[in-house]
Coordinates of C-alpha atoms in Angstrom, one line a residue:
Chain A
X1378 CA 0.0 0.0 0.0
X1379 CA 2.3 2.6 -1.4
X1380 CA -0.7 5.7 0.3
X1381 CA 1.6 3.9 4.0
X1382 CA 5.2 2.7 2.7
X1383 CA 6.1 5.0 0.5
X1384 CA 7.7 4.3 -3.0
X1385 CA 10.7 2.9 -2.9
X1386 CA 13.6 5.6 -4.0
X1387 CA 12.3 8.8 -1.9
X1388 CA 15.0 9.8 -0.5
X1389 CA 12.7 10.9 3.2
X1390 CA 10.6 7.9 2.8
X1391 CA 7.4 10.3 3.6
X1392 CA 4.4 9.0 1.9
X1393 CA 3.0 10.1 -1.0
X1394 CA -0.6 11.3 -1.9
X1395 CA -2.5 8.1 -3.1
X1396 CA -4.0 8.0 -6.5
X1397 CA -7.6 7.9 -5.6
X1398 CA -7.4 11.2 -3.7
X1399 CA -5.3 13.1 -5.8
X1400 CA -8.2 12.1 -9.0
X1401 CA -11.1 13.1 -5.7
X1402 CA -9.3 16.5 -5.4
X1403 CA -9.5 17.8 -9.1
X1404 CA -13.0 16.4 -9.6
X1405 CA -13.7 18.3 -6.5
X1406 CA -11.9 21.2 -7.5
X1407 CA -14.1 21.5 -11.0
X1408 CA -17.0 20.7 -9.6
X1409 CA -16.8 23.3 -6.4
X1410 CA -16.0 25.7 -8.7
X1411 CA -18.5 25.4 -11.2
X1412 CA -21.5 25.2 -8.1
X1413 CA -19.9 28.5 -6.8
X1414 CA -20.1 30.7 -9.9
X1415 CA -23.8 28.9 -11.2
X1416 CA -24.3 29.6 -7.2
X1417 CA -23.8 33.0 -7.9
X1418 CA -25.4 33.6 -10.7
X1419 CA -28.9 32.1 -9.3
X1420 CA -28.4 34.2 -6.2
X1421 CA -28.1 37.3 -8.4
X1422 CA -31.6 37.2 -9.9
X1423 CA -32.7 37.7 -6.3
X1424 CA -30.2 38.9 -3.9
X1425 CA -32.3 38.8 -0.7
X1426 CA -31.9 36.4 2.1
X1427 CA -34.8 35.4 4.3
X1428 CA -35.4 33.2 7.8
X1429 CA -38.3 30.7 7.8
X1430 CA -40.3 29.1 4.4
X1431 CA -41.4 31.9 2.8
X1432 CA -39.9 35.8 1.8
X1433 CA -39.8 37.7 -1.2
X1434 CA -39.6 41.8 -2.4
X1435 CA -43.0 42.5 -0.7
X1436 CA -42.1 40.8 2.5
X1437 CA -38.8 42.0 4.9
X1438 CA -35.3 40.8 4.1
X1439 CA -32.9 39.5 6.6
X1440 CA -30.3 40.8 4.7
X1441 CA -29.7 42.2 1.1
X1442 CA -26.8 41.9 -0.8
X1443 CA -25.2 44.3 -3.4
X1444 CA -24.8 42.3 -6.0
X1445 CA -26.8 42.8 -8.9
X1446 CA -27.7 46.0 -10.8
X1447 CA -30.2 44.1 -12.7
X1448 CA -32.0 43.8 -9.4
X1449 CA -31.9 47.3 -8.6
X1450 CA -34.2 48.2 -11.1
X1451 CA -37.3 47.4 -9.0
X1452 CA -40.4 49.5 -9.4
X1453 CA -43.6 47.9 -8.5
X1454 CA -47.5 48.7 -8.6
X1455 CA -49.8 49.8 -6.0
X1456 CA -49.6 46.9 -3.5
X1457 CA -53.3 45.7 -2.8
X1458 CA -53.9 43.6 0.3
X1459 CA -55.6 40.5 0.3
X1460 CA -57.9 40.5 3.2
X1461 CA -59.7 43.2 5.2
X1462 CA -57.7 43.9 8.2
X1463 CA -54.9 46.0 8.4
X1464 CA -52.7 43.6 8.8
X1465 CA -53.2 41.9 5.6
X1466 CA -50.1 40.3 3.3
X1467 CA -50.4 42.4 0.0
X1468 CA -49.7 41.7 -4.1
X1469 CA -48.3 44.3 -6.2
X1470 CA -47.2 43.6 -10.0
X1471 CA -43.3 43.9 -10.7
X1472 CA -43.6 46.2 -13.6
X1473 CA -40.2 45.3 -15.3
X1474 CA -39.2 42.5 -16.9
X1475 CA -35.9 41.5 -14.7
X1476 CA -33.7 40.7 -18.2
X1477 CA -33.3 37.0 -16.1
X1478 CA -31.7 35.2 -18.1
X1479 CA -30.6 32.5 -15.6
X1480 CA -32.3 29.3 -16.8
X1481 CA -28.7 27.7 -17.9
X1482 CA -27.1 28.6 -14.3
X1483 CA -29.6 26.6 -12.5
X1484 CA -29.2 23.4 -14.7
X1485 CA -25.1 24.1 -14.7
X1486 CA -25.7 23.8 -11.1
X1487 CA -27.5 20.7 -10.5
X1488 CA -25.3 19.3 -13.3
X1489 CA -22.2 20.4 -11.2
X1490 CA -23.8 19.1 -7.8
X1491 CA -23.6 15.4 -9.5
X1492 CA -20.7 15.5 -11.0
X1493 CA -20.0 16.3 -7.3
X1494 CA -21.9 13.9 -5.1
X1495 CA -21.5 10.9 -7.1
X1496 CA -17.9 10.5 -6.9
X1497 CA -18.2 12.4 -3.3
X1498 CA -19.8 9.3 -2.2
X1499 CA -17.1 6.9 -3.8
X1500 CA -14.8 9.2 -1.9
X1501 CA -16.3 9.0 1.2
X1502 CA -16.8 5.3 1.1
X1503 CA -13.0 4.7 0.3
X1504 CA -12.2 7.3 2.9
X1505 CA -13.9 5.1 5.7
X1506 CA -13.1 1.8 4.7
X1507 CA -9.5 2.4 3.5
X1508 CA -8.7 3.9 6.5
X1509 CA -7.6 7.5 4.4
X1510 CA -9.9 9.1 7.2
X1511 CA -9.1 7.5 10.4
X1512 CA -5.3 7.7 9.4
X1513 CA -4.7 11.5 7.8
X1514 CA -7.7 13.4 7.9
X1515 CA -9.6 13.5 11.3
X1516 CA -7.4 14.8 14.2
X1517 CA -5.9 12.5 16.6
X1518 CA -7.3 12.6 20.5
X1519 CA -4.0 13.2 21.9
X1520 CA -3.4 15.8 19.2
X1521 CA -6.1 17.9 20.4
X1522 CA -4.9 19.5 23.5
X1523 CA -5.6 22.9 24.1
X1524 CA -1.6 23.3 24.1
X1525 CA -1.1 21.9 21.0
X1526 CA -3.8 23.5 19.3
X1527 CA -2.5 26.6 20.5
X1528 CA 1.1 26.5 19.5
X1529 CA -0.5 25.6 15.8
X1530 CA -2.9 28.4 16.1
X1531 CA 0.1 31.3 17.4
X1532 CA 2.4 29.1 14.1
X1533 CA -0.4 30.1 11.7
X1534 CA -0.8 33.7 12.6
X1535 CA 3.0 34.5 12.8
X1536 CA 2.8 33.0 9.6
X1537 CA 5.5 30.3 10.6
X1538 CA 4.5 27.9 7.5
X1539 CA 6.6 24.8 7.6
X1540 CA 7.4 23.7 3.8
X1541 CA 5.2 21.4 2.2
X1542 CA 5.7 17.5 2.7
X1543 CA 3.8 16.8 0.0
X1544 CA 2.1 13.8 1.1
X1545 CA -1.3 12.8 3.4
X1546 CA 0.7 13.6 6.8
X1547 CA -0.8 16.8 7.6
X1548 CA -0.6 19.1 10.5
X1549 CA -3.3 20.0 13.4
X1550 CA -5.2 22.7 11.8
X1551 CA -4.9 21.4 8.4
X1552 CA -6.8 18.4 9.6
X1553 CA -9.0 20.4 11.8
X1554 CA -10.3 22.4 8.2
X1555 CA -9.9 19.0 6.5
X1556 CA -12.3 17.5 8.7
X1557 CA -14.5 20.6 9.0
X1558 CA -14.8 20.7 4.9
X1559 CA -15.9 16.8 4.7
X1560 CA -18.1 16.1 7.6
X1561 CA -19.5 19.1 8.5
X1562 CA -20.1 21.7 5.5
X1563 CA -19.6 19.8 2.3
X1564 CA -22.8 17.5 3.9
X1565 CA -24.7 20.9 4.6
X1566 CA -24.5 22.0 1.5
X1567 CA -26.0 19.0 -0.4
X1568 CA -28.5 19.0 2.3
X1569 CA -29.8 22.5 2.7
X1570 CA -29.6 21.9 -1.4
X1571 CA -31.8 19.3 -0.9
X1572 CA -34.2 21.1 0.9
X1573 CA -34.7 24.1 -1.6
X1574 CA -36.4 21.2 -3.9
X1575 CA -40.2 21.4 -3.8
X1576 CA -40.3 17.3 -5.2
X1577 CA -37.4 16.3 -2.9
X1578 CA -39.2 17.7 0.3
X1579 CA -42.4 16.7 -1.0
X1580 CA -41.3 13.2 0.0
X1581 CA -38.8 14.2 3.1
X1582 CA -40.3 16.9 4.8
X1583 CA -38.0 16.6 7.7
X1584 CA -35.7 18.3 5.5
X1585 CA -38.0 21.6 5.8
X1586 CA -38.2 21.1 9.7
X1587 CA -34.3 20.5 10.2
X1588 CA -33.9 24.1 9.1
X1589 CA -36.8 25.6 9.8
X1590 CA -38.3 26.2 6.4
X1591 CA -36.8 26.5 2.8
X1592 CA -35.5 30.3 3.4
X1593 CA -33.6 29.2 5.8
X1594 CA -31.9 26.7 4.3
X1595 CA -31.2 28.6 1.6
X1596 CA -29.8 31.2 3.6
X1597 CA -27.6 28.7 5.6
X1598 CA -26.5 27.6 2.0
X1599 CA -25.0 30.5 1.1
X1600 CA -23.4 31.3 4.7
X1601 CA -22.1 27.8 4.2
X1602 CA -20.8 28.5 0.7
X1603 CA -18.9 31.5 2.1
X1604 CA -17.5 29.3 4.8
X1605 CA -16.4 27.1 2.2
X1606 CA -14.7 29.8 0.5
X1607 CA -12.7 30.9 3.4
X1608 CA -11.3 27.6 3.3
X1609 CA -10.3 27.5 -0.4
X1610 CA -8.8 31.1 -0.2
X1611 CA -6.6 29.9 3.0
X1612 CA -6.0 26.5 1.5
X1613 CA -4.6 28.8 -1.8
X1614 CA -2.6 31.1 0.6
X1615 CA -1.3 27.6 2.4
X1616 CA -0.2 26.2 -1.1
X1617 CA 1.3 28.9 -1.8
X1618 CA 3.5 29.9 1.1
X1619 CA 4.7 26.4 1.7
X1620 CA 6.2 25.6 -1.6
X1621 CA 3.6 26.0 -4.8
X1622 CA 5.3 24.1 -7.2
X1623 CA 6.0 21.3 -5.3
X1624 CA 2.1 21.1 -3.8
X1625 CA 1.0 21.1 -7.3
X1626 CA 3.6 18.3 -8.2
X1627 CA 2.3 16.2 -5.2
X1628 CA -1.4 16.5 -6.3
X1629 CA -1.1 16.0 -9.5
X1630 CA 1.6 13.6 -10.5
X1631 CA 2.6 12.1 -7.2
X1632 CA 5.5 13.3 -6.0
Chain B
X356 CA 0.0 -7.0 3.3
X357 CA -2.4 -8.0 0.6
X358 CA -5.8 -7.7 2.1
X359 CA -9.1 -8.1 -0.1
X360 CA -11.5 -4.9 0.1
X361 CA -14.8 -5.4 0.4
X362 CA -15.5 -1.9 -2.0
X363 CA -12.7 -0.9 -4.3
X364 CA -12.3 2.1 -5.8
X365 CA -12.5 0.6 -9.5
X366 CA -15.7 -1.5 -8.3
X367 CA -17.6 1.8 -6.6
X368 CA -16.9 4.3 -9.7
X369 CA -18.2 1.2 -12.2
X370 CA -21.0 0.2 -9.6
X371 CA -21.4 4.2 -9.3
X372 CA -21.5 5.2 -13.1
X373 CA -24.2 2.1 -14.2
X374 CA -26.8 3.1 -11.9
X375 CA -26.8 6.4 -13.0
X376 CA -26.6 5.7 -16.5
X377 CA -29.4 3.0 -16.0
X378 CA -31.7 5.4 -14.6
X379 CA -31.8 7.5 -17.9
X380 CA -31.2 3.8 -20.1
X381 CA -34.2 1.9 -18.6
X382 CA -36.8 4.6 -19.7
X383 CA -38.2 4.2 -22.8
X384 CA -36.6 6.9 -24.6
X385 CA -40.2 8.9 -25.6
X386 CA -40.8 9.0 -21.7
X387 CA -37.9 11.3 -21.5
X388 CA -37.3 15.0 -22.8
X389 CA -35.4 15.6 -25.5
X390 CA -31.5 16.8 -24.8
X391 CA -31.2 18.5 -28.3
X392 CA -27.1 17.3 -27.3
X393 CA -27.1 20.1 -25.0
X394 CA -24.8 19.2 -21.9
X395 CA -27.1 21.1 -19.1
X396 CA -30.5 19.6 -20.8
X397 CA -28.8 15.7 -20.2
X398 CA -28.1 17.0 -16.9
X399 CA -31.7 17.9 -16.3
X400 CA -32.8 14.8 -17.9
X401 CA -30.6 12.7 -15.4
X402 CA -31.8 14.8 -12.3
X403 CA -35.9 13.9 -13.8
X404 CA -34.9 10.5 -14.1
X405 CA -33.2 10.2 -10.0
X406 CA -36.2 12.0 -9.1
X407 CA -38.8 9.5 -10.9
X408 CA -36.4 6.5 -10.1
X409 CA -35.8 7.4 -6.5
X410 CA -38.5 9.3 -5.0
X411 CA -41.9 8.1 -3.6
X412 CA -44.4 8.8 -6.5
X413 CA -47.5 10.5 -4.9
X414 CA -45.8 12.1 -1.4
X415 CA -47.8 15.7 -0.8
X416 CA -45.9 18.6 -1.0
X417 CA -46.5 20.7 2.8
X418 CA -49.8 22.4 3.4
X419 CA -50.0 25.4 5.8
X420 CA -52.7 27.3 8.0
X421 CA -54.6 30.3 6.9
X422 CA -52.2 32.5 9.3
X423 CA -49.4 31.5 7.2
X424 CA -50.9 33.4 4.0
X425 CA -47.8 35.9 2.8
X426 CA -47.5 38.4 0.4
X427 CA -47.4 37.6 -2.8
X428 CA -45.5 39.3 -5.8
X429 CA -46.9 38.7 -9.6
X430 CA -44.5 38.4 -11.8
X431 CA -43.5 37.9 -15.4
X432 CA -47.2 38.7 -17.2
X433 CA -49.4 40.4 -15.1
X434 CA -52.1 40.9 -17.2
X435 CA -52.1 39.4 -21.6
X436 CA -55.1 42.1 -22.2
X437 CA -52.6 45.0 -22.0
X438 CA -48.9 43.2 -22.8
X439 CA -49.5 41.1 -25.5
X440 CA -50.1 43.1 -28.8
X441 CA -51.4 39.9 -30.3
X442 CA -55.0 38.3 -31.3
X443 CA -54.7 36.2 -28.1
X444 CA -54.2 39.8 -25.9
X445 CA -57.1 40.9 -27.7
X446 CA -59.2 37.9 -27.0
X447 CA -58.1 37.6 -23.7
X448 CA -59.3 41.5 -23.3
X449 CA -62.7 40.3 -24.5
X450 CA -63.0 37.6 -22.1
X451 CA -62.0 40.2 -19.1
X452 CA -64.8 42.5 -20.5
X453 CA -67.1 40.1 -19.8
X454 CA -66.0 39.2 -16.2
X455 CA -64.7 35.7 -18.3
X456 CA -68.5 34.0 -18.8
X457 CA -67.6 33.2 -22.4
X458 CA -63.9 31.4 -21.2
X459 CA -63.2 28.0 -22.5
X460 CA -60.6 25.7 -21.6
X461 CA -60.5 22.9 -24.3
X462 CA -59.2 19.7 -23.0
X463 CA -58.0 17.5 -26.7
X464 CA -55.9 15.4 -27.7
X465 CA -55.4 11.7 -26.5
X466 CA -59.1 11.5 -24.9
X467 CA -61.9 9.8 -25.5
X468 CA -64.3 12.8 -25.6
X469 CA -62.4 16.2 -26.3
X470 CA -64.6 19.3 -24.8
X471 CA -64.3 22.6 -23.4
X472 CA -65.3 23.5 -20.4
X473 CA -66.7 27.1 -18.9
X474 CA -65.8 28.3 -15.6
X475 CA -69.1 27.6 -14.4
X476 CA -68.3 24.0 -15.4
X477 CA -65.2 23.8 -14.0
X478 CA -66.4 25.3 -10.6
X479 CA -69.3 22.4 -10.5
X480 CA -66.7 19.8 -10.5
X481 CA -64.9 18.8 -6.4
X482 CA -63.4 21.4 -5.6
X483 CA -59.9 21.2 -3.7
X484 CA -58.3 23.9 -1.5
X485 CA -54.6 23.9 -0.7
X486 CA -52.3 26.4 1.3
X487 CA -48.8 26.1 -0.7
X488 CA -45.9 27.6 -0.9
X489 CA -45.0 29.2 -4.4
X490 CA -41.5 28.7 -5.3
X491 CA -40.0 30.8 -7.6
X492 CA -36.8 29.7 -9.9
X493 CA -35.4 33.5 -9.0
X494 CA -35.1 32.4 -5.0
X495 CA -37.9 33.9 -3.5
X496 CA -41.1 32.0 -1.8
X497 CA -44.7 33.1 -1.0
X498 CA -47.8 31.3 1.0
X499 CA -51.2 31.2 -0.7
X500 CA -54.2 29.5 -0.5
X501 CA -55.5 28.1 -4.0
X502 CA -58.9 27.1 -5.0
X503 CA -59.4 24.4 -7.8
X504 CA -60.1 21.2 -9.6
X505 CA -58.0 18.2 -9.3
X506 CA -56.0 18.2 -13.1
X507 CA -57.6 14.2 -13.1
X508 CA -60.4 15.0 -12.7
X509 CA -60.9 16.9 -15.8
X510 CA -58.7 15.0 -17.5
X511 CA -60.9 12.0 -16.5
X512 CA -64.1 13.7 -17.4
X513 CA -62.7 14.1 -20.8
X514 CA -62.2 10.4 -21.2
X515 CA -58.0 10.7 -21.1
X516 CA -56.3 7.1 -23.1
X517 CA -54.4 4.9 -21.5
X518 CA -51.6 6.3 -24.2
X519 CA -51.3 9.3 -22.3
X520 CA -47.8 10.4 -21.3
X521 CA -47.6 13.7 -21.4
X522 CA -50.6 16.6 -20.7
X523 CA -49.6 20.2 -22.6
X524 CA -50.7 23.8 -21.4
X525 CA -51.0 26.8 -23.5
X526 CA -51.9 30.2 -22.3
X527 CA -53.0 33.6 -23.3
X528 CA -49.8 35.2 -22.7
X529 CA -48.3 32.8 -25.4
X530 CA -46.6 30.3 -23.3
X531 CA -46.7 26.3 -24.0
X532 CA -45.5 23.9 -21.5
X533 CA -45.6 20.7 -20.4
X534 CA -45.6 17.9 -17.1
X535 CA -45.4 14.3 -17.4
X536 CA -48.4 12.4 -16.1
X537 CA -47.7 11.6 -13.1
X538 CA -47.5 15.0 -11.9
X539 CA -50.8 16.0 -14.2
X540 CA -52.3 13.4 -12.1
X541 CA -50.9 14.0 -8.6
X542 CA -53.6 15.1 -5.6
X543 CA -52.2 18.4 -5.1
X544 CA -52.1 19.1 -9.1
X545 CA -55.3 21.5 -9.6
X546 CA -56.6 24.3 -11.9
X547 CA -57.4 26.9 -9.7
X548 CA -59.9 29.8 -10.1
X549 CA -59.6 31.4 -6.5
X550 CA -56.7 32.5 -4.5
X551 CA -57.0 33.2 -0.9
X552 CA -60.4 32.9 -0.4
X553 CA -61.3 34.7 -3.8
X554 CA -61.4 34.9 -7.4
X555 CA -58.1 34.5 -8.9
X556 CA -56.7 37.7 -9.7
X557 CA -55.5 38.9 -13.4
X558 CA -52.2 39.4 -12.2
X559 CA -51.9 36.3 -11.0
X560 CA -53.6 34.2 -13.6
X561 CA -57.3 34.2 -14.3
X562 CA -59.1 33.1 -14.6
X563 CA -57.8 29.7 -14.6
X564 CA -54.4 29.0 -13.7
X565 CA -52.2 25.8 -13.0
X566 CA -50.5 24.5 -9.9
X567 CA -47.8 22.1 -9.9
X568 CA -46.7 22.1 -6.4
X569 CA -43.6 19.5 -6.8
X570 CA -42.1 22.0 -9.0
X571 CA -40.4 25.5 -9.5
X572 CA -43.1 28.6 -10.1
X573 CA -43.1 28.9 -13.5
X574 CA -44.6 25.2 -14.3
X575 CA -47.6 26.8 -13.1
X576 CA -48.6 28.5 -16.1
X577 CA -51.5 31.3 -15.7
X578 CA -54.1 32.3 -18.1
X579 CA -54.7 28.6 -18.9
X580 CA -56.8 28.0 -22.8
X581 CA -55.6 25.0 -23.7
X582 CA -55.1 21.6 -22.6
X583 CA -53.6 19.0 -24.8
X584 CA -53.0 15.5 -23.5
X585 CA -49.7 14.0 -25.6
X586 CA -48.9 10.0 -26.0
X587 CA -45.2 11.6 -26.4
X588 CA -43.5 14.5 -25.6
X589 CA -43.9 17.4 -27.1
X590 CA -41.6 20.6 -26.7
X591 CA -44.3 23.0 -27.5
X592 CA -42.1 24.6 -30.7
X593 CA -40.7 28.1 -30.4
X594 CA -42.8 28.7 -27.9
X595 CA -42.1 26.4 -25.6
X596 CA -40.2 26.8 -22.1
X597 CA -38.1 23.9 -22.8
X598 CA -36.5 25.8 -26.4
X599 CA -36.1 28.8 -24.5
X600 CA -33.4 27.6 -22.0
X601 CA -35.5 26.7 -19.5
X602 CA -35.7 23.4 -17.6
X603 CA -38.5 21.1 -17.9
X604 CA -38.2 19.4 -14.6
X605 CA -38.1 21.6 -12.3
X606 CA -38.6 19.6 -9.0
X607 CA -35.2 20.6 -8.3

């Protein structure tokens, strides 16, 4: 098992990246790439975040980004309410046509989110069972001491990077994130994705409770997306400062 | 230290890559929407096909309480009569003149006894009423209550064939679109004529309009003329949602 021994003729004997996840981390590289830009473009055609299952340009934000001109057109009719009291939710007609032209970033999207899952799961499967999980990726017991997590914490800030040893043996934080990315938000994502589909929670409605409605879950989509790309700026930044070309050569041919 | 795995990597993307590609395979191919060898329609096509394969068939979408009711924006047409310079704008300004007593839906195709029906007719028929949310493809929700006839039970007083695969829609603002028959014929499928507790609006469809809950907003076409039940499917020509760059299946 070459992922444990090592090839035979590296000088350090450190292992190497194993095949399998160097193909999982370009197939997730594509793939998280294309969901964040059709991600974006979706959330451009309406900009607004909400709390609960419904909200929309007649009902209050919970907050409103600034990301679309296209949006800011706006202009609507009268708003009539729908019932006598004063109280009464209202209609009004959008008197532009919003120019969406969107339809290709939603199917990009779900297309991307396959191409995703489906070899996430093969991932994930080979992860547990050939023990690439319990071995490199999720934090040791006695590596989490408060001690030791501090030292890596005061490293990272003082930007004391050690260079890159290109291989599955990776330090306390970097496993922390690791861990962070694969069991906590890359499974929120596919799940609060899950439960912005009308057919899908149609026959899971737990799906709608879990989050408390589908604005919600949207809205913890994106805040999870921007988590997400936190990581992938500091995982860059990491790359970068700890030997670039040699990263790249270890995820990509091996060595 | 040769050890045999139980799931090898080879095994899982093979085991991984058939199912998927059996899920689109095992349909007969008219069952399916076209791709027109477009990458992000096949993708659509494969989501449609999980969702058919994999999900329960008839599961109810959620239905809320009155209090729930929310605001509701109308989008997209708002009212044919005065947008569409066309001779459907103008009939459709007719029928508004006189408070809709001469509408018709026709209900052809692939049934026994093709008719049209007025909205007296319609409104004789069991009526359903159904607190939904309204999901629009843009990101935004709403809460209404809708007022209708079950879709099957139209298309069962017309006689619908055993052929039947497919059940068109066209409308006055010039729109054609389509659902498969399993959502034409799903409980919560209805054309409704009153929204929260009244008749249904102009800007928001009348005076018959479509709800498909299992899917995005825009499957549930307003200003409903025309129903058309297919044995195949039928992209509607230029018209169409589907040759505009829109999804079909939108249960996503």
């Amino acid at each position: 098992m070459a992922e444990i021994l090592g090839e035979p003729g590296r000088a350090s004997g450190v292992p190497r990246h194993a095949r399998w996840v160097r193909i999982s981390h370009w197939i997730g590289t594509v793939s998280i790439l294309t969901l964040a830009f059709s991600g974006f473009v979706i959330l451009m055609a309406h900009p607004r975040l909400y709390w609960g299952d419904a909200g929309n340009d007649l009902t209050p934000a919970l907050l409103e980004l600034p990301i679309s001109r296209n949006y800011e057109h706006r202009g609507w009719d009268q708003a009539t309410p729908f019932f006598q009291d004063a109280a009464s939710p209202v209609t009004a007609n959008r008197t532009y046509d919003i120019f969406n032209q969107n339809g290709w970033g939603r199917s990009l999207h779900l297309l991307a989110a396959w191409c995703l899952v489906l070899p996430g799961v093969v991932y994930v499967l080979a992860g547990i069972f050939g023990g690439h999980f319990r071995s490199h990726i999720w934090p040791k017991a006695n590596e989490l001491t408060p001690r030791l997590v501090w030292r890596d914490v005061v490293d990272h800030l003082r930007f004391r990077i050690p260079p890159a040893r290109c291989g599955p043996h990776y330090a306390l934080l970097q496993k922390c994130a690791y861990s962070l990315v694969v069991f906590v938000a890359a499974p929120l994502m596919v799940v609060t994705g899950l439960a912005m589909s009308p057919a899908i929670t149609a026959a899971f409605p737990l799906l709608l409770r879990l989050f408390g409605g589908f604005q919600s879950a949207r809205t913890i989509h994106f805040f999870t997306f921007i988590a997400l790309l936190l990581f992938v700026f500091v995982h860059v930044v990491m790359v970068i400062k700890s030997g670039f070309r040699r990263q790249i050569r270890a995820m990509t041919v091996g060595e | 230290m040769k050890m045999t795995r139980l799931i090898t990597r080879r095994r899982a993307i093979i085991t991984g890559l058939a199912s998927a590609g059996g899920l689109i395979l095992t349909r007969y191919p008219k069952d399916l929407p076209p791709t027109y060898g477009n990458l992000l329609r096949m993708g659509d096509t494969l989501t449609y096909a999980a969702h058919r394969a994999l999900l329960p068939r008839q599961s109810l979408v959620r239905e809320y309480t009155p209090k729930d009711i929310t605001s509701f924006p109308a989008t997209g047409t708002t009212n044919p009569g005065v947008s569409a310079k066309t001779a459907l704008g103008d009939a459709y300004r007719g029928l508004q003149s006189g408070a809709f007593g001469d509408w018709r839906l026709s209900v052809e195709g692939r049934v026994a006894k093709p008719r049209t029906f007025s909205l007296a007719e319609l409104k004789k028929l069991t009526s359903r009423t159904q607190i939904t949310r309204h999901t629009c493809e843009e990101g935004w929700t709403a809460i209404g209550q809708w007022t209708g006839v079950p879709l099957s039970l139209v298309l069962d007083a017309a006689g619908i064939l055993p052929v039947a695969r497919f059940v068109l829609f066209y409308s006055y603002d010039d729109w054609v679109d389509s659902i498969d028959l399993l959502d034409a014929l799903h409980p919560q499928t209805i054309l409704a004529y009153g929204m929260n507790g009244r008749d249904l609006p102009i800007p928001h469809g009348a005076p018959v309009r479509l709800r498909v809950e299992r899917q995005l907003g825009y499957k549930s076409m307003k200003y409903l003329r025309r129903i058309v039940v297919a044995d195949e499917f039928d992209d509607g020509g230029k018209k169409g949602n589907i040759q505009n760059g829109w999804a079909w299946y939108t249960g996503i």
